[in-house]
CSV table of C-alpha atoms in Angstrom, one decimal:
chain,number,residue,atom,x,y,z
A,1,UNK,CA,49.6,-27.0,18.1
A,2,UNK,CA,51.4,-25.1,15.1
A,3,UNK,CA,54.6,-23.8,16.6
A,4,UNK,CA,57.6,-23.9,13.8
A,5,UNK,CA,60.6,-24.9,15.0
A,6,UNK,CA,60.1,-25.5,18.6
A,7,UNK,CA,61.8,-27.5,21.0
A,8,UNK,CA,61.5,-28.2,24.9
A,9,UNK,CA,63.5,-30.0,27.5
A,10,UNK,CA,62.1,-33.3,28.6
A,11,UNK,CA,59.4,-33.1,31.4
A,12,UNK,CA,58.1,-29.6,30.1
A,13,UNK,CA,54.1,-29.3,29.7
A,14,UNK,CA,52.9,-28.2,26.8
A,15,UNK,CA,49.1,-27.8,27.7
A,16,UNK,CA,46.6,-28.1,24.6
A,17,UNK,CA,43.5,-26.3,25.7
A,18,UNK,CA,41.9,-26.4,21.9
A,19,UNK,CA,43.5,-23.1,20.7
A,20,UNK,CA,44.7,-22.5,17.7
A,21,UNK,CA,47.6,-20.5,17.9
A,22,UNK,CA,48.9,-17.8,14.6
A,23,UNK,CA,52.3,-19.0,13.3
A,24,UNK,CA,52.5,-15.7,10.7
A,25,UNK,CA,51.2,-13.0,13.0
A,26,UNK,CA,52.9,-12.8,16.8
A,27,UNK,CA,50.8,-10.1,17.8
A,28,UNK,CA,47.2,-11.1,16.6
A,29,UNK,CA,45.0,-10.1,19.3
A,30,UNK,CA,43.0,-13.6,20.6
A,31,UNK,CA,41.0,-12.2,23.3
A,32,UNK,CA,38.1,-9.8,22.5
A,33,UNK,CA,37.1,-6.9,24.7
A,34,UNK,CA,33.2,-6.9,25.9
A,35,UNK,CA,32.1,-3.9,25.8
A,36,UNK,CA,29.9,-3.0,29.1
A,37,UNK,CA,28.1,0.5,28.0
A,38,UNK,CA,27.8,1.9,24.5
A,39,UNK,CA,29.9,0.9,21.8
A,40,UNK,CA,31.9,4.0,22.9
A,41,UNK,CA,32.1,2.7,26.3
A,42,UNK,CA,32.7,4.5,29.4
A,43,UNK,CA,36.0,6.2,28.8
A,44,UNK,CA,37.3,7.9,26.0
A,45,UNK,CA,41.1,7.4,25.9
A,46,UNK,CA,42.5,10.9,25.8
A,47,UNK,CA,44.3,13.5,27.6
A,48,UNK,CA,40.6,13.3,29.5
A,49,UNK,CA,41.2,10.1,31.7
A,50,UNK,CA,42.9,10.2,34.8
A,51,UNK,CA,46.1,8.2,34.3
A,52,UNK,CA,46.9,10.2,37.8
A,53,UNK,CA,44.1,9.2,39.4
A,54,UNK,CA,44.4,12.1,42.6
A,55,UNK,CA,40.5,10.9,43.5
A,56,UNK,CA,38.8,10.4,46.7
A,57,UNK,CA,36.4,8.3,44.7
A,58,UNK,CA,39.5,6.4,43.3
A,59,UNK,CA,41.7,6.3,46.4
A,60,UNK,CA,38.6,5.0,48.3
A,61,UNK,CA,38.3,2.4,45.8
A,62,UNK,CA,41.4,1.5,46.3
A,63,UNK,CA,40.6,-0.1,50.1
A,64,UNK,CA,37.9,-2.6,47.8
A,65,UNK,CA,40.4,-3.6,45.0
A,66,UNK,CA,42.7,-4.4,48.1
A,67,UNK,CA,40.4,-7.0,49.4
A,68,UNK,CA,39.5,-8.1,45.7
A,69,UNK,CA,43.3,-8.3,44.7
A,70,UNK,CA,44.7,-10.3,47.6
A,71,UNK,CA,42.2,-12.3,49.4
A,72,UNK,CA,40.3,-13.2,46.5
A,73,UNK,CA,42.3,-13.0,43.1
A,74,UNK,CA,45.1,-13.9,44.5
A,75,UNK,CA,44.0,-17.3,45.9
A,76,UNK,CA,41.7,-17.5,42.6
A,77,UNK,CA,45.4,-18.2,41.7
A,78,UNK,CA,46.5,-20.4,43.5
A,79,UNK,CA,43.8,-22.4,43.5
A,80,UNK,CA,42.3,-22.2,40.3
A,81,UNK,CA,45.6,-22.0,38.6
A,82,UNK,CA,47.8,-24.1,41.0
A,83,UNK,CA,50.2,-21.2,41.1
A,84,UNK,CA,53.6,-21.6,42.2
A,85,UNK,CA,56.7,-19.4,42.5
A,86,UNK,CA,60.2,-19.9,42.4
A,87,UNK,CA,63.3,-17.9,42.2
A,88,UNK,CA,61.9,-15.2,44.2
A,89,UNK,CA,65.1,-15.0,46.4
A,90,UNK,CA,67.4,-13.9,43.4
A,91,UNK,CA,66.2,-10.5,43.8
A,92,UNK,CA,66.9,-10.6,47.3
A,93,UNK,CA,71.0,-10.0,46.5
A,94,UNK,CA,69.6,-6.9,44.5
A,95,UNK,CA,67.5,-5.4,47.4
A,96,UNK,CA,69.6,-2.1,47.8
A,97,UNK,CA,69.5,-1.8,44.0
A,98,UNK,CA,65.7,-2.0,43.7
A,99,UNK,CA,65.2,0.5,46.1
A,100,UNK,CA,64.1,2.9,43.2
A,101,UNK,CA,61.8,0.5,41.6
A,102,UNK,CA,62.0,-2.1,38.5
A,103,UNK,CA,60.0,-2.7,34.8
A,104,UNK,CA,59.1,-6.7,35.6
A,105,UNK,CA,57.8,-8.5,32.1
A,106,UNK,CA,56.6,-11.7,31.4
A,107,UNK,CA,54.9,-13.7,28.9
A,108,UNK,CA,50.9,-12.8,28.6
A,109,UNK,CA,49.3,-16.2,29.1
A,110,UNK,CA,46.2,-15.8,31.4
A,111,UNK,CA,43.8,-13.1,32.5
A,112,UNK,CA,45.1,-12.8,36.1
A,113,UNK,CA,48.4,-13.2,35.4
A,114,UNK,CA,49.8,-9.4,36.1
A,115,UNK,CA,49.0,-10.4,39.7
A,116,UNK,CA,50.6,-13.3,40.0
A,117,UNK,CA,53.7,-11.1,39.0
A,118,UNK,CA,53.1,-8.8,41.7
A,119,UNK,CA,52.8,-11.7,44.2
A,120,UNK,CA,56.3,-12.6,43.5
A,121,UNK,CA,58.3,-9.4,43.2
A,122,UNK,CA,56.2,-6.4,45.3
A,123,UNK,CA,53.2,-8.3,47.1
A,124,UNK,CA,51.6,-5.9,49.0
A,125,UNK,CA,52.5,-2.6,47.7
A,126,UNK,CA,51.3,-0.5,44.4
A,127,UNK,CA,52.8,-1.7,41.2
A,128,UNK,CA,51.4,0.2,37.7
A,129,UNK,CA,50.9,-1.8,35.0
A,130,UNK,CA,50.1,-0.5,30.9
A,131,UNK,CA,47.2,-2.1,29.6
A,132,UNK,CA,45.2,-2.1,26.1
A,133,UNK,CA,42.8,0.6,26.4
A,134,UNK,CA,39.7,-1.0,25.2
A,135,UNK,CA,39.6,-3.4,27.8
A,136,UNK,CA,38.8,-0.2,30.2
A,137,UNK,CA,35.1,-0.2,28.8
A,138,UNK,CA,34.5,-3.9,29.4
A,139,UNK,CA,33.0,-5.8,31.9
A,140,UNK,CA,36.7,-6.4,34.1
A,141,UNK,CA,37.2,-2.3,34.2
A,142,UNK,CA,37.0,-2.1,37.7
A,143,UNK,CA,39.2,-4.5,38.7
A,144,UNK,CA,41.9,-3.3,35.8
A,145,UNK,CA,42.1,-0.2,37.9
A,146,UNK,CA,42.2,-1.9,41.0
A,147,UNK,CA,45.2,-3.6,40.0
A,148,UNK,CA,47.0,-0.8,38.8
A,149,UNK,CA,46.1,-0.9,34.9
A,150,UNK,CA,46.7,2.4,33.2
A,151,UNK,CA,45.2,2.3,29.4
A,152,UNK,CA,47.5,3.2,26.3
A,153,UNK,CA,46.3,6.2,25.0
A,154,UNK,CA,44.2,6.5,21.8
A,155,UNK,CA,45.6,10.3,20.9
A,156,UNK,CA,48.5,12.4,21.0
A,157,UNK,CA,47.3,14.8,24.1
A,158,UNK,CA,46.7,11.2,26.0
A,159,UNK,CA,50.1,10.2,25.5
A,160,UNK,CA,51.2,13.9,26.9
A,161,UNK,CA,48.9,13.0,30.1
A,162,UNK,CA,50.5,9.5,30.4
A,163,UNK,CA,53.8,9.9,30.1
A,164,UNK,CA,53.2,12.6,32.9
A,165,UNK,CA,51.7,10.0,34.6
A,166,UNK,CA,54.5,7.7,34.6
A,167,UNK,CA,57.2,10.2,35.2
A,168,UNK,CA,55.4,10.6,38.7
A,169,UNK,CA,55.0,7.0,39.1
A,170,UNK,CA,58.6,7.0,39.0
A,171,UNK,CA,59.3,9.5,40.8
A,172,UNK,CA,57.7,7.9,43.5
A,173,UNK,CA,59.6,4.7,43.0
A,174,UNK,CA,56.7,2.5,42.3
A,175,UNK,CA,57.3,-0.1,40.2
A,176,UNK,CA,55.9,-1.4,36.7
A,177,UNK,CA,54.8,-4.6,35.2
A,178,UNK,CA,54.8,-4.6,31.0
A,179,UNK,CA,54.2,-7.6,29.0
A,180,UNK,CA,56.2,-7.0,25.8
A,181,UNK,CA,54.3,-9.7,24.0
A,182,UNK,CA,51.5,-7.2,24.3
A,183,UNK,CA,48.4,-9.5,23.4
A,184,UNK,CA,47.3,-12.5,25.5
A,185,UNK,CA,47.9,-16.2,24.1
A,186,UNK,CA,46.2,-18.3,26.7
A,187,UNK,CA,48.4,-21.0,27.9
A,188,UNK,CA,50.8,-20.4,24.8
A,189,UNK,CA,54.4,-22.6,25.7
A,190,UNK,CA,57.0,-20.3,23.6
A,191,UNK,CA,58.0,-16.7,24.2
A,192,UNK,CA,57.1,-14.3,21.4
A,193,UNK,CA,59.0,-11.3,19.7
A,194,UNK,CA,58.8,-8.3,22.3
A,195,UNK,CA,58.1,-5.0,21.5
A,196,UNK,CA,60.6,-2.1,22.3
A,197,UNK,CA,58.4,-0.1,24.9
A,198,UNK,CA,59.0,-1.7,28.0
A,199,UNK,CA,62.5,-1.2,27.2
A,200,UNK,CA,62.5,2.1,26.3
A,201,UNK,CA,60.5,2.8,29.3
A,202,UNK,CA,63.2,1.2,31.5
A,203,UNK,CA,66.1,3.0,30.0
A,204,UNK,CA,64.4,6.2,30.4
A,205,UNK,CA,63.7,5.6,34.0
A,206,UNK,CA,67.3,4.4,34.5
A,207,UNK,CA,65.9,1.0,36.3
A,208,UNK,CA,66.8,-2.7,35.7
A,209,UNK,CA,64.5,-5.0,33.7
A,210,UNK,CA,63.1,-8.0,35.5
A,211,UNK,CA,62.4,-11.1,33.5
A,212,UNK,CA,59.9,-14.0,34.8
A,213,UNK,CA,57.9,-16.5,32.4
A,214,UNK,CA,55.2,-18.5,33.5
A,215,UNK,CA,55.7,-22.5,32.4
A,216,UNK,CA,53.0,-25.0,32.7
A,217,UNK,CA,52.4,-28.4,34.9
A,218,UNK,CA,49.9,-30.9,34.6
A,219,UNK,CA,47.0,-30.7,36.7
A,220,UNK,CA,47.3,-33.3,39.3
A,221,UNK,CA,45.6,-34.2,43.0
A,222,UNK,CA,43.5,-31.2,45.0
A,223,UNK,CA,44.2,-29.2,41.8
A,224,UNK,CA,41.6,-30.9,39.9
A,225,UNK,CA,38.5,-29.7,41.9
A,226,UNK,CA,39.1,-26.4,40.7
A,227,UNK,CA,39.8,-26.2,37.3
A,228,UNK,CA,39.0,-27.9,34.0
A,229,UNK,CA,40.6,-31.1,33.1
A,230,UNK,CA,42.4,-29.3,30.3
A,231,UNK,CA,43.7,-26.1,31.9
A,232,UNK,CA,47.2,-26.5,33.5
A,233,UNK,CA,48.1,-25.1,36.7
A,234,UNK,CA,51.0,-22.4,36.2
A,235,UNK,CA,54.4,-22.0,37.4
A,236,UNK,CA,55.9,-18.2,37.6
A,237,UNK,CA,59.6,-18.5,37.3
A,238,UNK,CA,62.1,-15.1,38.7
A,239,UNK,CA,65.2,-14.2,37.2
A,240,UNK,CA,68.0,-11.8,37.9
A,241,UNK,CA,67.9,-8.2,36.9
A,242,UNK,CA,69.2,-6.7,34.0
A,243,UNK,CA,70.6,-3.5,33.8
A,244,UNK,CA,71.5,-1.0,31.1
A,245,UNK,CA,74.6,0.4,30.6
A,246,UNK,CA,74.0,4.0,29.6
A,247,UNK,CA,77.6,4.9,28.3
A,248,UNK,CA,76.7,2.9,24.8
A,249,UNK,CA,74.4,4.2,22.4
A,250,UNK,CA,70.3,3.6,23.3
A,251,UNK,CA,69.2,1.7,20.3
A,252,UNK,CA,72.2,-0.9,20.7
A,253,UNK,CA,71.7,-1.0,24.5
A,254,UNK,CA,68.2,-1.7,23.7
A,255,UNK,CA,68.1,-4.3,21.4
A,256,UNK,CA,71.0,-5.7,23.7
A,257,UNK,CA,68.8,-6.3,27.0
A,258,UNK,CA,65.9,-7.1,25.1
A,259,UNK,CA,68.1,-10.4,23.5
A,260,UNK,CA,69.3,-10.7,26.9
A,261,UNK,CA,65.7,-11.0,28.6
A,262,UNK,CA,64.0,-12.9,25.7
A,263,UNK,CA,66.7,-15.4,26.1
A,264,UNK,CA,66.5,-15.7,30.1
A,265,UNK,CA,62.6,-16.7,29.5
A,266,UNK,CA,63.3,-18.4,27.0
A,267,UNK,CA,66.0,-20.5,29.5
A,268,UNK,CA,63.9,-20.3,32.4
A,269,UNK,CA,60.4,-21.8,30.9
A,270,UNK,CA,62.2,-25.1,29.6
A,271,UNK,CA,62.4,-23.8,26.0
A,272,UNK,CA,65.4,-25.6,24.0
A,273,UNK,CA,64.3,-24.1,20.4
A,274,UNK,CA,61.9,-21.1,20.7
A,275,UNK,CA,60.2,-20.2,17.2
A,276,UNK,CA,60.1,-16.8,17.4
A,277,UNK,CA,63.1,-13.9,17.5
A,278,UNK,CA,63.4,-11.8,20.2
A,279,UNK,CA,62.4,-8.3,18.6
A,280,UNK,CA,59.7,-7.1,16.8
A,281,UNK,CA,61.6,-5.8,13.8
A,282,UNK,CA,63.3,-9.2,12.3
């Protein structure tokens, strides 16, 4: 595994599932989206799709993707990926605080990994969560929307419909799950560069950023009958919110929490020497 200058502490996994991982390009997509329909696809990613979805056809669905997020993804977790979490009682100090909601990111490192984060920080309630758009069209669509994915829009009157969208997300106090490394590196150990939307997001919403990074164990006893020899189970860590402080100027106050969460994931998977920065812009 090709990772620079990287470092861990001693007794951190670093899992080798036969990837080979960029070193030049942070943000080179690894995972390919199977198209379902037409090469179109189903959805066309415009001020057209309902990033509101007001539906009886969608709210009905809704009762299904309940079912199919918590009694069978969710325990597709734990037992296929052995997942564990800790640190969930820091937020507890912050309950009053979180009232009005959160933008929780993490690291991108497996395909049900958005509800792992939702286990740990809202469990049963709605969280909404930006996704790449393509992946809409492909095979997993339904249970994207289930989850609460909401595609990035493809044109300008999209990105008018989703930012409306959000605003009444927000209003609502729901709460939002972004993963600033944007693509998915499958069982990748060190945190990549982040980009500035989730950040941006956040500060616009006035609502604390939530780091957690998933970290890695070897796959050991019961764990074994459900997985491949290779894959390692996962371990989802919490940490403490971050808050902005809106009195210094946004780009500086930006950058600032972004070093300040990169570096908490950075702390909190075992990482002594990470090889990448923490923006997108070095």
């Amino acid at each position: 595994m090709k990772f620079g200058t990287f470092r861990v502490k001693e007794g951190v996994h670093i899992p080798d599932i036969g990837i080979d991982y960029p070193t030049d390009d942070p943000f080179r997509r690894l995972v390919q989206v199977q198209v379902e329909d037409s090469s179109t696809g189903r959805y066309q990613f415009d001020e057209t799709f309902p990033y509101l979805d007001q539906s009886l056809n969608y709210k009905f669905n809704t009762i299904g993707g309940f079912f199919v997020k918590w009694f069978m993804i969710a325990i597709h977790n734990r037992c296929h990926y052995g997942l564990k979490i800790v640190g969930q009682r820091k937020l507890r100090r912050f309950r009053k605080q979180l009232r009005k909601g959160a933008v929780c990111i993490c690291n991108h490192v497996f395909i049900f990994d958005a509800l792992g984060v939702n286990s740990a920080v809202q469990r049963f309630k709605r969280v909404w969560i930006p996704m790449y758009a393509k992946h809409f069209n492909g095979k997993s669509s339904w249970i994207l929307r289930q989850a609460g994915g909401i595609p990035l829009p493809e044109t300008r009157g999209g990105i008018r419909k989703f930012n409306e969208a959000f605003d009444e997300y927000n209003r609502r106090k729901q709460w939002f799950i972004i993963f600033p490394e944007e693509v998915r590196w499958d069982m990748y150990v060190p945190i990549r560069p982040f980009r500035i939307g989730a950040f941006s997001m956040a500060y616009k919403y006035d609502r604390p950023i939530i780091p957690l990074v998933y970290s890695y164990r070897e796959r050991k006893g019961i764990y074994r009958l459900f997985g491949k020899k290779n894959q390692p189970c996962v371990t989802l860590h919490v940490g403490e919110p971050i808050w902005f402080d809106k009195n210094t100027p946004r780009k500086s106050e930006l950058d600032r929490v972004r070093q300040l969460a990169h570096d908490a994931m950075v702390r909190m998977a075992g990482i002594e020497v990470n090889p990448w920065p923490a923006g997108d812009e070095e």
